[in-house]
Coordinates of C-alpha atoms and ligand atoms in Angstrom, one line a residue:
X7 CA -33.1 5.0 15.9
X8 CA -33.0 1.7 13.8
X9 CA -30.3 0.3 11.1
X10 CA -30.6 2.1 7.6
X11 CA -32.3 5.2 9.0
X12 CA -31.1 8.4 7.8
X13 CA -30.4 11.1 10.6
X14 CA -28.6 14.5 10.5
X15 CA -25.9 14.8 13.3
X16 CA -23.6 17.7 14.4
X17 CA -20.2 15.8 15.3
X18 CA -19.0 17.3 18.3
X19 CA -16.4 14.7 19.8
X20 CA -13.9 12.0 18.4
X21 CA -13.3 8.4 19.6
X22 CA -10.1 6.6 20.7
X23 CA -9.6 5.3 17.0
X24 CA -10.2 8.9 15.3
X25 CA -14.2 8.6 14.4
X26 CA -16.3 11.5 14.7
X27 CA -19.2 11.4 17.4
X28 CA -22.6 13.0 16.9
X29 CA -25.6 12.6 19.5
X30 CA -29.3 12.1 19.1
X31 CA -31.2 12.4 21.9
X32 CA -28.3 11.5 24.1
X33 CA -27.3 8.3 22.1
X34 CA -24.0 8.6 20.6
X35 CA -23.5 7.8 16.7
X36 CA -19.6 7.2 15.8
X37 CA -19.2 8.1 12.2
X38 CA -15.7 7.3 10.7
X39 CA -14.2 9.9 8.5
X40 CA -16.4 12.9 9.7
X41 CA -14.8 15.9 11.7
X42 CA -15.6 17.9 15.0
X43 CA -17.9 20.8 13.5
X44 CA -19.4 18.7 10.5
X45 CA -23.3 19.4 10.2
X46 CA -24.2 16.0 8.1
X47 CA -26.3 13.3 6.8
X48 CA -25.5 9.9 8.2
X49 CA -27.0 6.5 7.9
X50 CA -27.1 4.3 11.0
X51 CA -25.5 0.9 9.6
X52 CA -25.1 -0.6 12.9
X53 CA -26.8 -0.8 16.3
X54 CA -24.2 -1.5 19.5
X55 CA -25.4 -1.9 22.9
X56 CA -24.7 1.7 24.0
X57 CA -24.2 3.8 20.5
X58 CA -24.7 3.4 17.0
X59 CA -22.3 2.9 13.9
X60 CA -23.1 5.5 11.0
X61 CA -21.7 6.3 7.7
X62 CA -21.4 9.6 6.4
X63 CA -23.7 9.9 3.4
X64 CA -23.3 14.2 2.9
X65 CA -21.9 17.0 4.7
X66 CA -24.5 19.5 5.1
X67 CA -22.2 22.3 6.8
X68 CA -18.1 21.3 6.8
X69 CA -15.9 21.4 10.0
X70 CA -13.1 24.0 9.4
X71 CA -10.9 21.7 10.8
X72 CA -11.5 19.9 6.9
X73 CA -8.5 19.8 4.5
X74 CA -8.7 18.2 1.0
X75 CA -7.1 14.7 1.2
X76 CA -4.1 14.2 -0.4
X77 CA -3.5 10.6 -0.7
X78 CA -4.2 8.4 -3.4
X79 CA -5.6 5.4 -1.4
X80 CA -8.0 8.4 1.1
X81 CA -11.0 6.9 1.5
X82 CA -10.5 3.2 0.5
X83 CA -7.9 2.2 2.7
X84 CA -8.1 1.6 6.9
X85 CA -4.8 2.9 7.7
X86 CA -5.1 6.7 8.1
X87 CA -8.0 7.8 9.8
X88 CA -7.1 11.3 9.8
X89 CA -6.4 11.9 6.0
X90 CA -9.5 14.5 6.0
X91 CA -8.0 16.9 9.0
X92 CA -5.8 19.8 8.8
X93 CA -2.8 19.0 10.6
X94 CA -3.3 21.6 13.3
X95 CA -6.9 19.9 14.0
X96 CA -5.2 16.4 14.1
X97 CA -3.0 17.5 16.9
X98 CA -5.4 19.4 19.0
X99 CA -7.4 16.1 19.0
X100 CA -4.5 14.2 19.8
X101 CA -3.5 16.6 22.6
X102 CA -7.4 16.3 24.0
X103 CA -6.8 13.0 24.2
X104 CA -4.6 12.3 26.1
X105 CA -5.9 15.2 28.1
X106 CA -9.2 13.6 28.7
X107 CA -7.1 10.2 29.6
X108 CA -5.1 12.0 32.2
X109 CA -8.0 13.4 33.8
X110 CA -10.6 10.8 33.6
X111 CA -8.9 7.4 33.5
X112 CA -5.7 8.8 35.5
X113 CA -8.0 11.0 37.7
X114 CA -4.8 13.3 37.2
X115 CA -5.0 17.0 37.5
X116 CA -1.6 17.3 34.8
X117 CA -2.4 19.3 31.7
X118 CA -0.2 17.6 28.8
X119 CA 2.4 20.1 27.1
X120 CA 1.3 20.5 23.7
X121 CA 1.5 17.8 21.0
X122 CA 5.3 17.7 19.2
X123 CA 4.4 18.2 15.5
X124 CA 6.2 15.2 13.4
X125 CA 9.3 16.6 11.6
X126 CA 7.6 14.8 8.6
X127 CA 4.2 14.3 8.1
X128 CA 4.3 12.3 4.8
X129 CA 6.4 9.4 4.3
X130 CA 7.5 9.0 7.8
X131 CA 7.2 5.0 7.9
X132 CA 10.5 3.1 8.2
X133 CA 8.5 0.1 7.8
X134 CA 5.2 -1.4 6.7
X135 CA 4.0 -4.5 6.7
X136 CA 1.6 -5.5 3.4
X137 CA -1.0 -8.1 3.3
X138 CA -1.0 -10.6 0.2
X139 CA -3.9 -12.1 -0.9
X140 CA -5.9 -13.2 -4.3
X141 CA -8.3 -11.2 -6.4
X142 CA -10.0 -12.7 -9.9
X143 CA -6.9 -15.4 -9.3
X144 CA -4.2 -13.5 -9.3
X145 CA -2.2 -12.0 -6.4
X146 CA -2.8 -8.9 -4.7
X147 CA -0.7 -6.9 -2.2
X148 CA -1.8 -3.4 -0.4
X149 CA -3.5 -2.8 2.5
X150 CA -6.8 -3.8 4.8
X151 CA -10.0 -1.7 3.7
X152 CA -11.9 0.2 6.7
X153 CA -12.7 -2.8 9.2
X154 CA -12.0 -5.5 6.9
X155 CA -9.4 -8.3 5.8
X156 CA -10.2 -7.5 1.9
X157 CA -7.5 -6.1 0.0
X158 CA -6.9 -2.7 -1.6
X159 CA -4.4 -2.6 -4.2
X160 CA -2.7 1.0 -3.5
X161 CA 0.1 2.4 -5.2
X162 CA 1.2 6.2 -4.0
X163 CA 0.5 5.4 -0.2
X164 CA 1.1 8.9 1.6
X165 CA 2.8 7.9 4.8
X166 CA 5.0 4.9 3.4
X167 CA 7.9 5.3 1.3
X168 CA 7.4 5.5 -2.0
X169 CA 9.9 3.0 -3.0
X170 CA 8.4 0.3 -1.3
X171 CA 5.9 -0.1 -4.5
X172 CA 8.5 -1.3 -6.5
X173 CA 9.4 -4.2 -4.3
X174 CA 5.6 -5.1 -3.8
X175 CA 5.4 -5.0 -7.5
X176 CA 8.5 -7.2 -7.5
X177 CA 7.0 -9.7 -5.0
X178 CA 4.0 -10.2 -7.3
X179 CA 5.9 -10.5 -10.5
X180 CA 7.7 -13.6 -8.8
X181 CA 4.4 -15.2 -7.7
X182 CA 3.1 -14.9 -10.9
X183 CA 6.1 -16.3 -12.8
X184 CA 6.7 -19.1 -10.5
X185 CA 3.2 -19.9 -9.7
X186 CA 3.1 -19.4 -5.7
X187 CA -0.2 -18.7 -4.4
X188 CA -0.8 -16.3 -1.8
X189 CA -2.0 -17.5 1.7
X190 CA -5.9 -18.2 2.5
X191 CA -6.8 -17.0 5.4
X192 CA -10.3 -19.1 5.4
X193 CA -8.4 -22.4 4.4
X194 CA -5.1 -22.3 5.5
X195 CA -3.7 -23.1 2.1
X196 CA -1.1 -21.5 -0.5
X197 CA 2.0 -19.7 0.8
X198 CA 2.7 -15.6 0.5
X199 CA 1.2 -13.9 3.4
X200 CA 2.8 -11.0 3.8
X201 CA 5.5 -8.7 2.8
X202 CA 7.8 -6.8 5.3
X203 CA 9.7 -4.2 4.5
X204 CA 12.1 -2.1 6.6
X205 CA 14.2 0.9 5.2
X206 CA 16.1 2.8 7.6
X207 CA 17.5 6.6 7.3
X208 CA 21.0 5.0 6.2
X209 CA 19.4 4.1 3.2
X210 CA 19.7 0.6 4.3
X211 CA 16.7 -1.9 3.0
X212 CA 15.5 -5.1 4.3
X213 CA 12.9 -7.3 2.0
X214 CA 11.3 -10.0 3.9
X215 CA 8.3 -12.1 2.5
X216 CA 6.1 -14.0 5.2
X217 CA 5.4 -17.2 4.3
X218 CA 4.1 -20.9 5.3
X219 CA 6.6 -23.6 5.9
X220 CA 7.1 -25.4 2.8
X221 CA 9.5 -25.1 0.2
X222 CA 9.4 -22.0 -1.8
X223 CA 10.4 -22.5 -5.5
X224 CA 13.3 -20.4 -7.1
X225 CA 14.5 -18.0 -4.3
X226 CA 17.0 -16.8 -6.7
X227 CA 14.7 -15.5 -9.1
X228 CA 12.7 -13.8 -6.2
X229 CA 16.2 -12.0 -4.6
X230 CA 16.9 -11.1 -8.6
X231 CA 13.8 -9.3 -8.5
X232 CA 13.7 -7.8 -5.6
X233 CA 17.2 -6.5 -5.9
X234 CA 16.1 -5.3 -9.2
X235 CA 13.5 -3.0 -7.7
X236 CA 15.4 -1.9 -4.8
X237 CA 19.4 -1.2 -5.0
X238 CA 19.1 -0.3 -1.2
X239 CA 18.5 -3.7 -0.4
X240 CA 21.5 -5.2 2.4
X241 CA 19.0 -7.9 3.4
X242 CA 16.6 -10.4 2.3
X243 CA 14.9 -12.8 4.4
X244 CA 11.8 -15.3 4.6
X245 CA 10.0 -15.3 7.7
X246 CA 8.1 -18.6 8.2
X247 CA 4.6 -18.6 9.7
X248 CA 1.6 -21.1 9.9
X249 CA -0.3 -19.9 12.4
X250 CA -3.7 -19.5 11.9
X251 CA -4.3 -16.3 14.1
X252 CA -3.8 -12.8 13.2
X253 CA -0.1 -12.7 14.7
X254 CA 1.5 -11.4 11.4
X255 CA 5.2 -12.7 12.1
X256 CA 6.7 -16.0 13.1
X257 CA 9.4 -16.8 15.1
X258 CA 11.7 -18.2 12.3
X259 CA 13.9 -16.0 9.7
X260 CA 16.1 -17.5 7.1
X261 CA 18.5 -15.3 5.4
X262 CA 17.8 -15.4 1.5
X263 CA 20.5 -12.6 0.5
X264 CA 23.0 -10.3 2.1
X265 CA 23.4 -10.2 5.9
X266 CA 20.4 -10.4 8.6
X267 CA 20.6 -6.9 9.8
X268 CA 20.1 -3.7 8.8
X269 CA 22.4 -0.3 10.1
X270 CA 21.3 2.9 11.0
X271 CA 22.6 5.7 13.1
X272 CA 20.2 7.4 15.7
X273 CA 21.2 10.1 18.5
X274 CA 25.2 9.8 17.1
X275 CA 25.2 6.0 17.7
X276 CA 25.8 3.4 15.1
X277 CA 22.8 0.5 15.9
X278 CA 22.3 -2.8 14.0
X279 CA 18.5 -4.0 13.9
X280 CA 17.3 -7.5 13.4
X281 CA 14.2 -7.7 11.0
X282 CA 12.2 -9.5 14.5
X283 CA 13.6 -6.2 16.6
X284 CA 11.2 -3.2 17.4
X285 CA 12.6 -0.2 16.1
X286 CA 10.8 3.1 16.3
X287 CA 9.3 3.6 12.7
X288 CA 9.3 7.5 12.4
X289 CA 13.3 8.5 12.8
X290 CA 13.4 12.1 13.1
X291 CA 10.5 12.3 15.5
X292 CA 12.1 9.6 17.6
X293 CA 15.5 11.3 18.1
X294 CA 13.1 14.2 19.5
X295 CA 11.3 11.6 21.6
X296 CA 14.4 10.5 22.9
X297 CA 15.8 13.9 23.7
X298 CA 12.8 14.6 26.0
X299 CA 13.3 10.9 28.1
X300 CA 17.2 12.6 28.1
X301 CA 15.9 15.6 29.8
X302 CA 13.4 13.7 32.2
X303 CA 16.2 11.8 33.2
X304 CA 18.3 14.7 34.0
X305 CA 21.6 12.0 34.4
X306 CA 24.6 13.6 36.1
X307 CA 27.1 10.9 35.4
X308 CA 26.5 8.7 38.5
X309 CA 23.0 7.4 37.9
X310 CA 22.6 3.8 38.0
X311 CA 19.9 3.4 35.3
X312 CA 17.0 0.7 34.2
X313 CA 15.9 0.5 30.7
X314 CA 12.8 -1.8 30.8
X315 CA 11.3 -3.0 27.5
X316 CA 14.3 -1.8 26.0
X317 CA 14.3 -3.2 22.5
X318 CA 17.8 -3.1 20.7
X319 CA 18.9 -0.6 23.0
X320 CA 18.3 2.5 21.8
X321 CA 17.1 4.8 24.7
X322 CA 19.6 3.4 27.4
X323 CA 22.7 3.5 24.7
X324 CA 21.7 6.8 24.2
X325 CA 22.2 7.6 27.5
X326 CA 24.7 5.5 29.2
X327 CA 27.6 8.1 28.8
X328 CA 26.0 10.0 31.3
X329 CA 25.3 7.3 33.3
X330 CA 26.9 5.3 36.1
X331 CA 25.8 1.7 34.8
X332 CA 22.9 0.9 32.4
X333 CA 20.6 -2.1 32.9
X334 CA 18.3 -3.1 30.0
X335 CA 15.6 -5.5 29.8
X336 CA 13.7 -6.9 26.6
X337 CA 11.9 -10.2 26.1
X338 CA 12.8 -10.8 22.4
X339 CA 15.8 -12.8 22.2
X340 CA 17.2 -11.2 18.9
X341 CA 16.6 -7.4 20.0
X342 CA 18.7 -8.6 23.3
X343 CA 21.6 -9.8 21.0
X344 CA 21.4 -6.7 18.9
X345 CA 21.3 -4.3 22.3
X346 CA 24.6 -6.2 23.1
X347 CA 26.0 -5.8 20.0
X348 CA 25.2 -2.2 20.1
X349 CA 27.0 -1.4 23.4
X350 CA 29.9 -3.2 21.7
X351 CA 30.1 -1.5 18.3
X352 CA 29.7 1.9 20.0
X353 CA 32.5 1.3 22.8
X354 CA 30.2 1.4 25.7
X355 CA 31.4 -0.6 28.6
X356 CA 28.8 0.1 31.4
X357 CA 25.4 -1.3 29.9
X358 CA 24.3 -4.9 30.5
X359 CA 21.2 -6.2 29.0
X360 CA 19.1 -9.2 29.6
X361 CA 16.6 -11.2 28.2
X362 CA 13.0 -11.6 30.2
X363 CA 10.2 -10.2 31.0
X364 CA 10.3 -6.5 32.2
X365 CA 8.1 -8.0 35.5
X366 CA 10.7 -10.0 36.6
X367 CA 13.4 -7.5 36.6
X368 CA 13.9 -7.8 40.4
X369 CA 15.3 -11.2 39.8
X370 CA 18.5 -9.8 37.6
X371 CA 19.0 -6.3 39.2
X372 CA 21.3 -5.9 42.2
X373 CA 21.5 -2.5 44.4
X374 CA 20.2 1.0 44.3
X375 CA 18.1 2.3 41.0
X376 CA 18.2 6.0 40.7
X377 CA 16.2 6.4 37.0
X378 CA 14.0 4.0 35.5
X379 CA 12.6 4.3 32.1
X380 CA 10.2 2.1 30.9
X381 CA 8.6 2.3 27.7
X382 CA 5.9 -0.9 27.4
X383 CA 3.8 -2.0 24.1
X384 CA 0.1 -0.6 24.0
X385 CA -1.2 -2.8 27.0
X386 CA 1.2 -0.9 29.5
X387 CA 3.1 -2.0 32.8
X388 CA 2.2 -5.4 34.3
X389 CA 0.9 -4.6 37.6
X390 CA 3.9 -6.5 39.3
X391 CA 6.2 -4.1 37.6
X392 CA 4.5 -1.2 39.0
X393 CA 4.7 -2.7 42.5
X394 CA 8.8 -3.7 42.0
X395 CA 9.4 0.2 40.8
X396 CA 7.6 1.7 43.7
X397 CA 9.6 -0.8 46.0
X398 CA 12.9 0.2 44.4
X399 CA 12.2 3.6 45.3
X400 CA 13.9 5.4 42.1
X401 CA 14.8 9.2 42.3
X402 CA 12.9 9.3 38.8
X403 CA 10.8 7.4 36.5
X404 CA 10.9 8.5 32.5
X405 CA 7.6 6.8 31.3
X406 CA 7.6 6.0 27.2
X407 CA 3.9 4.8 26.1
X408 CA 2.2 4.4 23.0
X409 CA -1.3 4.2 24.1
X410 CA -2.2 7.4 26.7
X411 CA -5.3 5.1 28.1
X412 CA -2.7 2.7 29.6
X413 CA -0.2 5.4 30.5
X414 CA -3.0 7.0 32.6
X415 CA -4.1 3.8 34.3
X416 CA -0.3 3.3 35.3
X417 CA 0.0 6.7 36.1
X418 CA -2.7 6.8 38.6
X419 CA -1.5 3.5 40.6
X420 CA 2.1 5.1 40.8
X421 CA 0.8 8.0 41.8
X422 CA -1.0 6.0 44.9
X423 CA 2.4 4.2 45.2
X424 CA 4.1 7.6 46.2
X425 CA 5.1 9.0 43.1
X426 CA 4.1 12.4 41.7
X427 CA 3.4 13.0 38.1
X428 CA 5.3 16.0 36.8
X429 CA 5.4 16.5 33.4
X430 CA 3.4 14.7 30.2
X431 CA 4.9 15.8 26.8
X432 CA 2.6 14.2 23.8
X433 CA 4.7 13.6 20.6
X434 CA 3.2 12.8 16.8
X435 CA 4.8 9.9 15.9
X436 CA 2.4 8.6 13.6
X437 CA 0.6 11.4 11.7
X438 CA -2.5 10.7 9.8
X439 CA -3.1 7.9 12.5
X440 CA -5.6 8.0 16.0
X441 CA -2.2 7.0 17.7
X442 CA -0.3 9.2 20.6
X443 CA 2.7 8.4 21.8
X444 CA 3.6 10.2 25.2
X445 CA 6.5 10.9 27.8
X446 CA 6.1 11.2 31.1
X447 CA 8.1 12.2 34.3
X448 CA 7.4 10.9 37.7
X449 CA 9.4 11.4 40.9
X450 CA 9.5 10.2 44.0
X451 CA 8.1 11.0 47.2
X452 CA 6.6 14.8 45.9
X453 CA 3.0 15.4 46.2
X454 CA 1.1 17.2 42.9
Ligands
LIG508 N1 12.5 1.3 24.1 C1 12.7 0.4 22.7 C2 11.5 -0.4 22.5 C3 10.0 -0.1 22.5 S1 8.9 -1.0 22.3 C4 12.5 1.7 21.7 O1 12.5 2.6 22.0 O2 13.1 1.3 20.6 C5 8.4 -2.0 23.2 C6 9.4 -3.5 23.3 O3 8.7 -4.2 24.7 C7 9.7 -3.9 22.3 O4 11.1 -4.5 22.1 C8 8.9 -5.5 22.8 O5 9.7 -6.6 22.3 C9 9.3 -5.4 24.2 N2 8.4 -5.9 25.1 C10 7.3 -6.9 25.1 N3 6.5 -7.2 26.6 C11 7.7 -7.3 27.3 C12 7.9 -7.3 28.4 N4 7.1 -8.5 29.2 N5 9.3 -7.7 29.1 C13 10.3 -7.0 28.6 N6 10.3 -6.5 27.1 C14 8.8 -7.0 26.7

């Protein structure tokens, strides 16, 4: 097979990023937008070392897993890889992915629990970061097209909040009125890179354009237009980013209007969230996930609990009243400040938070650890942290993960260090995307 060949395939599997996979003479062909069970005509668009990439040309027999796409941006935007699947099929695929990771990467005899569906499948995101660019001399804002940095101007995105369009238009209008140019990745010229919007269940909204250093003219006019577009705004900031790589947020935030943080209620507690702090993007599903963490932690009021990679302290603080003492560790200083403030505003006195790498938490922790909770980013836990946890021998370890592959890797390491994996429950936090979140319970010193 070579580039531009047209072949007929039956899709019999999926990749971790949600593309369908078919086989021809033992060689795999990855076909984005296809579904298991499709019989389809595919053009080979790229020959990789051990597989081919194909483009779906025509469905000969559509899979029963297909549904009519309901988003105006379907097919144009690279965001939602499961737009074309029924929700049942999407959940099944996510479950199979977790099962396969646990078995193939983890070598673990654990069957995952059913994937917990998201209470909301549409408009569930509480945060969006929209890239700003230029087309035909005019600023555009939207999403990236599949596997590219070309911006497609999309309105009515099915997973983000419908109100976000108005804020995006307001930023464009400001740029046109004041002659502020979008940042150009190639030349490094121009000012405006992204628009960050966070909109919490409390109704509070933050709008934060990400711009290069330098003077931005008429910022009062910018605020005026944004406020006209969104009455729920509590916070307008500028984030400054001069980097040439693809890190989106810079380290500095400047307040233009309102207060620096938003407030929300989660698990019955009040939280403040600074713009650079992590906050789970699907709030109702986040509460269900935390309920599973609470069940797995099984606290009785006496335990010493660690919440590692704690963000603004949400998991630990929601359990603090059932614990003897809580220690949280997080690397982003703003998030640690939020966590301390969140303990104070909820009258929680048995919690302490430290800023630093979770892998160094042995340096700040003293005493006997009973229950350890970890919630690392996609790359999983540092090997050093796994060693430390094994040495501290907590009775229970609750591992929250946003990547089943690194979860399976770490569970395998931990099972080699005297922990038994008891249960893994996947949660659909990100409907329509290929991402799947999991909560795993490990206990000390039991076999199987
Ligand atoms: N448990 C929190 C946050 C989870 S996201 C919640 O549910 O909201 C992962 C968090 O880990 C982020 O806040 C990120 O800033 C933090 N982080 C990333 N690398 C880290 C490290 N090496 N040590 C400690 N925290 C880290």
